[in-house]
C-alpha positions as YAML, in Angstrom:
chain: A
units: angstrom
residues:
- id: 1
  name: UNK
  ca: [-214.28, 43.96, -15.43]
- id: 2
  name: UNK
  ca: [-213.65, 47.50, -15.98]
- id: 3
  name: UNK
  ca: [-210.36, 47.23, -14.67]
- id: 4
  name: UNK
  ca: [-209.13, 44.84, -16.91]
- id: 5
  name: UNK
  ca: [-211.11, 47.45, -19.96]
- id: 6
  name: UNK
  ca: [-208.65, 49.60, -18.96]
- id: 7
  name: UNK
  ca: [-205.57, 47.41, -18.98]
- id: 8
  name: UNK
  ca: [-206.87, 46.28, -23.04]
- id: 9
  name: UNK
  ca: [-207.47, 49.82, -23.50]
- id: 10
  name: UNK
  ca: [-203.23, 50.65, -21.66]
- id: 11
  name: UNK
  ca: [-201.78, 47.26, -24.15]
- id: 12
  name: UNK
  ca: [-204.25, 49.36, -27.80]
- id: 13
  name: UNK
  ca: [-202.30, 53.04, -26.19]
- id: 14
  name: UNK
  ca: [-198.98, 51.63, -26.64]
- id: 15
  name: UNK
  ca: [-199.59, 49.65, -29.07]
- id: 16
  name: UNK
  ca: [-200.07, 52.13, -31.30]
- id: 17
  name: UNK
  ca: [-197.30, 54.17, -30.09]
- id: 18
  name: UNK
  ca: [-194.82, 51.59, -30.39]
- id: 19
  name: UNK
  ca: [-196.17, 51.16, -33.87]
- id: 20
  name: UNK
  ca: [-196.18, 54.79, -34.38]
- id: 21
  name: UNK
  ca: [-193.07, 54.65, -33.45]
- id: 22
  name: UNK
  ca: [-191.14, 51.61, -35.00]
- id: 23
  name: UNK
  ca: [-193.32, 53.54, -38.67]
- id: 24
  name: UNK
  ca: [-190.62, 56.65, -38.70]
- id: 25
  name: UNK
  ca: [-187.85, 54.65, -38.51]
- id: 26
  name: UNK
  ca: [-188.67, 52.58, -40.95]
- id: 27
  name: UNK
  ca: [-189.26, 56.05, -42.87]
- id: 28
  name: UNK
  ca: [-186.05, 57.11, -41.95]
- id: 29
  name: UNK
  ca: [-184.54, 54.71, -42.78]
- id: 30
  name: UNK
  ca: [-186.02, 54.50, -46.40]
- id: 31
  name: UNK
  ca: [-186.11, 58.10, -47.15]
- id: 32
  name: UNK
  ca: [-182.08, 56.88, -45.17]
- id: 33
  name: UNK
  ca: [-182.04, 53.87, -48.20]
- id: 34
  name: UNK
  ca: [-183.09, 56.28, -50.99]
- id: 35
  name: UNK
  ca: [-180.24, 58.83, -49.63]
- id: 36
  name: UNK
  ca: [-177.35, 56.16, -49.22]
- id: 37
  name: UNK
  ca: [-178.24, 54.61, -53.01]
- id: 38
  name: UNK
  ca: [-178.36, 58.14, -54.67]
- id: 39
  name: UNK
  ca: [-175.00, 59.39, -53.04]
- id: 40
  name: UNK
  ca: [-173.15, 55.41, -53.99]
- id: 41
  name: UNK
  ca: [-174.99, 55.99, -58.20]
- id: 42
  name: UNK
  ca: [-173.60, 59.39, -58.11]
- id: 43
  name: UNK
  ca: [-169.69, 58.68, -56.58]
- id: 44
  name: UNK
  ca: [-169.55, 55.88, -58.67]
- id: 45
  name: UNK
  ca: [-170.70, 57.57, -61.90]
- id: 46
  name: UNK
  ca: [-167.34, 59.16, -60.67]
- id: 47
  name: UNK
  ca: [-165.31, 56.69, -60.12]
- id: 48
  name: UNK
  ca: [-166.40, 55.00, -63.71]
- id: 49
  name: UNK
  ca: [-165.52, 59.19, -65.16]
- id: 50
  name: UNK
  ca: [-162.52, 58.53, -63.62]
- id: 51
  name: UNK
  ca: [-160.84, 55.44, -64.50]
- id: 52
  name: UNK
  ca: [-161.83, 55.83, -67.87]
- id: 53
  name: UNK
  ca: [-160.03, 59.30, -68.37]
- id: 54
  name: UNK
  ca: [-156.98, 57.80, -67.11]
- id: 55
  name: UNK
  ca: [-157.87, 54.22, -69.53]
- id: 56
  name: UNK
  ca: [-157.86, 57.38, -72.03]
- id: 57
  name: UNK
  ca: [-155.06, 59.26, -71.30]
- id: 58
  name: UNK
  ca: [-152.58, 55.61, -70.57]
- id: 59
  name: UNK
  ca: [-153.93, 54.87, -74.50]
- id: 60
  name: UNK
  ca: [-152.83, 58.43, -75.10]
- id: 61
  name: UNK
  ca: [-149.50, 57.07, -73.76]
- id: 62
  name: UNK
  ca: [-149.30, 54.49, -74.94]
- id: 63
  name: UNK
  ca: [-149.67, 55.50, -78.48]
- id: 64
  name: UNK
  ca: [-147.32, 58.47, -78.11]
- id: 65
  name: UNK
  ca: [-144.31, 55.96, -77.19]
- id: 66
  name: UNK
  ca: [-145.01, 53.86, -80.40]
- id: 67
  name: UNK
  ca: [-144.36, 56.52, -82.69]
- id: 68
  name: UNK
  ca: [-141.76, 57.61, -81.70]
- id: 69
  name: UNK
  ca: [-140.70, 54.23, -80.56]
- id: 70
  name: UNK
  ca: [-141.45, 53.50, -85.19]
- id: 71
  name: UNK
  ca: [-139.93, 56.38, -86.05]
- id: 72
  name: UNK
  ca: [-136.57, 55.35, -84.44]
- id: 73
  name: UNK
  ca: [-136.76, 52.47, -85.41]
- id: 74
  name: UNK
  ca: [-137.07, 54.27, -89.17]
- id: 75
  name: UNK
  ca: [-134.70, 56.75, -88.19]
- id: 76
  name: UNK
  ca: [-132.15, 54.06, -87.29]
- id: 77
  name: UNK
  ca: [-132.98, 52.18, -89.97]
- id: 78
  name: UNK
  ca: [-132.56, 55.22, -92.84]
- id: 79
  name: UNK
  ca: [-128.98, 55.66, -90.40]
- id: 80
  name: UNK
  ca: [-128.43, 52.05, -91.65]
- id: 81
  name: UNK
  ca: [-128.59, 52.39, -95.22]
- id: 82
  name: UNK
  ca: [-126.72, 55.37, -95.13]
- id: 83
  name: UNK
  ca: [-123.89, 54.70, -92.81]
- id: 84
  name: UNK
  ca: [-123.85, 51.29, -94.94]
- id: 85
  name: UNK
  ca: [-123.69, 53.28, -97.94]
- id: 86
  name: UNK
  ca: [-120.79, 55.31, -96.86]
- id: 87
  name: UNK
  ca: [-118.77, 52.09, -95.80]
- id: 88
  name: UNK
  ca: [-119.55, 50.79, -99.56]
- id: 89
  name: UNK
  ca: [-118.46, 53.95, -101.26]
- id: 90
  name: UNK
  ca: [-114.97, 53.94, -98.76]
- id: 91
  name: UNK
  ca: [-114.34, 50.63, -100.12]
- id: 92
  name: UNK
  ca: [-114.38, 52.13, -103.86]
- id: 93
  name: UNK
  ca: [-112.59, 55.12, -102.82]
- id: 94
  name: UNK
  ca: [-110.03, 52.87, -100.83]
- id: 95
  name: UNK
  ca: [-110.06, 50.53, -103.37]
- id: 96
  name: UNK
  ca: [-109.29, 52.67, -106.26]
- id: 97
  name: UNK
  ca: [-106.39, 54.63, -104.09]
- id: 98
  name: UNK
  ca: [-104.65, 51.56, -103.53]
- id: 99
  name: UNK
  ca: [-104.97, 51.80, -107.67]
- id: 100
  name: UNK
  ca: [-103.50, 54.31, -107.81]
- id: 101
  name: UNK
  ca: [-100.24, 53.89, -105.39]
- id: 102
  name: UNK
  ca: [-99.52, 50.29, -107.39]
- id: 103
  name: UNK
  ca: [-99.77, 52.57, -110.35]
- id: 104
  name: UNK
  ca: [-97.13, 55.20, -108.95]
- id: 105
  name: UNK
  ca: [-94.94, 52.06, -106.74]
- id: 106
  name: UNK
  ca: [-94.66, 50.80, -111.13]
- id: 107
  name: UNK
  ca: [-93.52, 54.38, -111.97]
- id: 108
  name: UNK
  ca: [-91.43, 55.35, -109.58]
- id: 109
  name: UNK
  ca: [-89.95, 51.74, -109.92]
- id: 110
  name: UNK
  ca: [-89.77, 51.88, -113.66]
- id: 111
  name: UNK
  ca: [-87.71, 55.12, -113.38]
- id: 112
  name: UNK
  ca: [-86.05, 55.65, -110.52]
- id: 113
  name: UNK
  ca: [-82.10, 55.48, -111.54]
- id: 114
  name: UNK
  ca: [-81.07, 51.39, -111.19]
- id: 115
  name: UNK
  ca: [-78.26, 49.84, -109.20]
- id: 116
  name: UNK
  ca: [-75.52, 48.23, -107.08]
- id: 117
  name: UNK
  ca: [-75.69, 48.33, -103.29]
- id: 118
  name: UNK
  ca: [-71.90, 48.60, -102.25]
- id: 119
  name: UNK
  ca: [-72.70, 44.55, -100.48]
- id: 120
  name: UNK
  ca: [-73.88, 43.13, -103.47]
- id: 121
  name: UNK
  ca: [-70.73, 45.04, -105.81]
- id: 122
  name: UNK
  ca: [-68.35, 43.41, -102.72]
- id: 123
  name: UNK
  ca: [-70.92, 40.01, -102.70]
- id: 124
  name: UNK
  ca: [-69.51, 39.77, -107.81]
- id: 125
  name: UNK
  ca: [-66.17, 40.76, -107.35]
- id: 126
  name: UNK
  ca: [-66.23, 37.64, -104.23]
- id: 127
  name: UNK
  ca: [-67.59, 35.22, -106.82]
- id: 128
  name: UNK
  ca: [-66.59, 36.58, -109.71]
- id: 129
  name: UNK
  ca: [-62.51, 36.11, -108.20]
- id: 130
  name: UNK
  ca: [-61.91, 32.58, -108.53]
- id: 131
  name: UNK
  ca: [-62.69, 32.36, -112.86]
- id: 132
  name: UNK
  ca: [-61.42, 35.79, -113.92]
- id: 133
  name: UNK
  ca: [-58.47, 36.53, -116.40]
- id: 134
  name: UNK
  ca: [-56.56, 39.58, -117.63]
- id: 135
  name: UNK
  ca: [-57.07, 37.76, -121.16]
- id: 136
  name: UNK
  ca: [-61.21, 37.22, -121.89]
- id: 137
  name: UNK
  ca: [-62.66, 40.11, -122.72]
- id: 138
  name: UNK
  ca: [-66.10, 41.61, -121.73]
- id: 139
  name: UNK
  ca: [-68.21, 44.38, -123.35]
- id: 140
  name: UNK
  ca: [-70.01, 45.99, -120.64]
- id: 141
  name: UNK
  ca: [-73.21, 47.65, -123.58]
- id: 142
  name: UNK
  ca: [-74.77, 50.36, -121.80]
- id: 143
  name: UNK
  ca: [-77.73, 53.29, -122.41]
- id: 144
  name: UNK
  ca: [-78.63, 56.58, -122.13]
- id: 145
  name: UNK
  ca: [-80.80, 57.06, -119.51]
- id: 146
  name: UNK
  ca: [-81.54, 55.31, -115.66]
- id: 147
  name: UNK
  ca: [-79.77, 52.03, -117.30]
- id: 148
  name: UNK
  ca: [-75.94, 53.80, -117.09]
- id: 149
  name: UNK
  ca: [-75.58, 53.39, -113.83]
- id: 150
  name: UNK
  ca: [-76.15, 50.27, -113.35]
- id: 151
  name: UNK
  ca: [-73.91, 48.95, -116.48]
- id: 152
  name: UNK
  ca: [-70.55, 51.64, -115.16]
- id: 153
  name: UNK
  ca: [-70.94, 49.44, -111.54]
- id: 154
  name: UNK
  ca: [-71.16, 45.96, -113.50]
- id: 155
  name: UNK
  ca: [-68.26, 47.57, -115.38]
- id: 156
  name: UNK
  ca: [-66.93, 48.07, -112.37]
- id: 157
  name: UNK
  ca: [-67.63, 44.83, -110.63]
- id: 158
  name: UNK
  ca: [-65.88, 43.19, -113.92]
- id: 159
  name: UNK
  ca: [-63.02, 45.42, -113.44]
- id: 160
  name: UNK
  ca: [-62.50, 44.58, -110.04]
- id: 161
  name: UNK
  ca: [-61.96, 40.74, -110.06]
- id: 162
  name: UNK
  ca: [-59.67, 40.83, -112.88]
- id: 163
  name: UNK
  ca: [-61.40, 41.04, -116.46]
- id: 164
  name: UNK
  ca: [-60.35, 42.99, -119.46]
- id: 165
  name: UNK
  ca: [-63.81, 44.81, -118.87]
- id: 166
  name: UNK
  ca: [-64.64, 47.94, -121.80]
- id: 167
  name: UNK
  ca: [-67.59, 50.74, -121.05]
- id: 168
  name: UNK
  ca: [-69.53, 51.28, -124.70]
- id: 169
  name: UNK
  ca: [-72.44, 53.35, -124.76]
- id: 170
  name: UNK
  ca: [-75.01, 51.34, -127.03]
- id: 171
  name: UNK
  ca: [-75.91, 53.30, -130.37]
- id: 172
  name: UNK
  ca: [-79.88, 52.45, -129.71]
- id: 173
  name: UNK
  ca: [-81.88, 52.02, -126.49]
- id: 174
  name: UNK
  ca: [-81.61, 49.18, -124.21]
- id: 175
  name: UNK
  ca: [-84.34, 46.55, -122.73]
- id: 176
  name: UNK
  ca: [-83.20, 44.79, -119.59]
- id: 177
  name: UNK
  ca: [-80.08, 42.76, -119.30]
- id: 178
  name: UNK
  ca: [-79.08, 40.35, -120.76]
- id: 179
  name: UNK
  ca: [-75.59, 38.63, -121.53]
- id: 180
  name: UNK
  ca: [-73.56, 36.51, -124.27]
- id: 181
  name: UNK
  ca: [-69.97, 35.35, -125.57]
- id: 182
  name: UNK
  ca: [-68.01, 32.62, -127.11]
- id: 183
  name: UNK
  ca: [-68.25, 28.82, -126.55]
- id: 184
  name: UNK
  ca: [-64.11, 29.17, -125.57]
- id: 185
  name: UNK
  ca: [-65.32, 31.90, -122.57]
- id: 186
  name: UNK
  ca: [-68.31, 29.34, -121.65]
- id: 187
  name: UNK
  ca: [-67.29, 28.46, -118.07]
- id: 188
  name: UNK
  ca: [-66.54, 32.26, -117.42]
- id: 189
  name: UNK
  ca: [-69.43, 34.06, -118.97]
- id: 190
  name: UNK
  ca: [-71.58, 30.94, -116.88]
- id: 191
  name: UNK
  ca: [-70.24, 31.97, -113.99]
- id: 192
  name: UNK
  ca: [-71.17, 36.24, -114.83]
- id: 193
  name: UNK
  ca: [-74.14, 35.02, -115.74]
- id: 194
  name: UNK
  ca: [-75.08, 33.44, -112.33]
- id: 195
  name: UNK
  ca: [-72.98, 36.33, -110.26]
- id: 196
  name: UNK
  ca: [-75.35, 39.45, -112.06]
- id: 197
  name: UNK
  ca: [-78.81, 37.02, -112.05]
- id: 198
  name: UNK
  ca: [-78.70, 36.72, -108.29]
- id: 199
  name: UNK
  ca: [-79.27, 40.29, -108.39]
- id: 200
  name: UNK
  ca: [-80.15, 42.36, -111.84]
- id: 201
  name: UNK
  ca: [-82.84, 40.12, -113.75]
- id: 202
  name: UNK
  ca: [-81.01, 38.89, -116.09]
- id: 203
  name: UNK
  ca: [-84.08, 39.25, -119.39]
- id: 204
  name: UNK
  ca: [-82.42, 36.02, -121.09]
- id: 205
  name: UNK
  ca: [-79.06, 35.23, -123.49]
- id: 206
  name: UNK
  ca: [-78.06, 37.12, -126.92]
- id: 207
  name: UNK
  ca: [-76.39, 34.29, -127.92]
- id: 208
  name: UNK
  ca: [-73.75, 32.67, -128.98]
- id: 209
  name: UNK
  ca: [-71.25, 35.07, -129.92]
- id: 210
  name: UNK
  ca: [-67.98, 34.36, -132.80]
- id: 211
  name: UNK
  ca: [-64.92, 33.05, -131.36]
- id: 212
  name: UNK
  ca: [-61.99, 35.22, -130.06]
- id: 213
  name: UNK
  ca: [-65.36, 38.09, -129.56]
- id: 214
  name: UNK
  ca: [-65.84, 38.93, -125.98]
- id: 215
  name: UNK
  ca: [-68.14, 38.59, -123.70]
- id: 216
  name: UNK
  ca: [-70.63, 40.54, -124.35]
- id: 217
  name: UNK
  ca: [-72.60, 42.06, -121.46]
- id: 218
  name: UNK
  ca: [-76.41, 45.22, -122.41]
- id: 219
  name: UNK
  ca: [-77.37, 46.92, -119.42]
- id: 220
  name: UNK
  ca: [-80.80, 48.33, -120.80]
- id: 221
  name: UNK
  ca: [-83.84, 50.02, -119.60]
- id: 222
  name: UNK
  ca: [-85.60, 48.40, -117.65]
- id: 223
  name: UNK
  ca: [-89.56, 47.47, -118.69]
- id: 224
  name: UNK
  ca: [-92.15, 48.55, -118.05]
- id: 225
  name: UNK
  ca: [-95.29, 46.36, -116.35]
- id: 226
  name: UNK
  ca: [-98.67, 47.22, -118.07]
- id: 227
  name: UNK
  ca: [-99.83, 49.80, -115.17]
- id: 228
  name: UNK
  ca: [-103.16, 49.90, -113.29]
- id: 229
  name: UNK
  ca: [-106.09, 50.75, -115.10]
- id: 230
  name: UNK
  ca: [-108.33, 51.16, -112.47]
...
């Protein structure tokens, strides 16, 4: 009996020891859990802070880039507008320059000496020689100015073709070229009009002149067209 009591006491003592050991282990586990929990909370807070900082930094960078893009678009729009204005001004300047150039060409053409090329003079001679006759009298009338050289060339061509030609200086200013003559010289008149008209603008006929009158050719100054007002 006493032996059984001893065994029970030994078993109880062992259980007490184990209970104390397990209690210590449980306490250590609780302390460890609390410690790890606190550490986890601290690290989590630190991580959230870093994430928030990075988000703010990233948002600031995005805002900066958006602002730069907006400024660039605004600058590009202003540059495009300035370029359009410059192109419009350049187009207007080109138009004015072209108009001035045309006006200068017209003026230069109006005041330039009028003349026939050597080949044109030869063509007139060749075309009129078949109808030329020394009995057909022609008066070439010129006015002082740039038309003189053209009138002299016509005079020389008609004379070389075989007509009887006289050169006169008009007492008044003549304009452009006109021709007229008597009916008996109508064939020669038509031939001369055709030959000259191919190479010299003829404003019209002087008219039918009295019988036995010479064919009359008036060579005057060129009429100036209206110059550009731009």
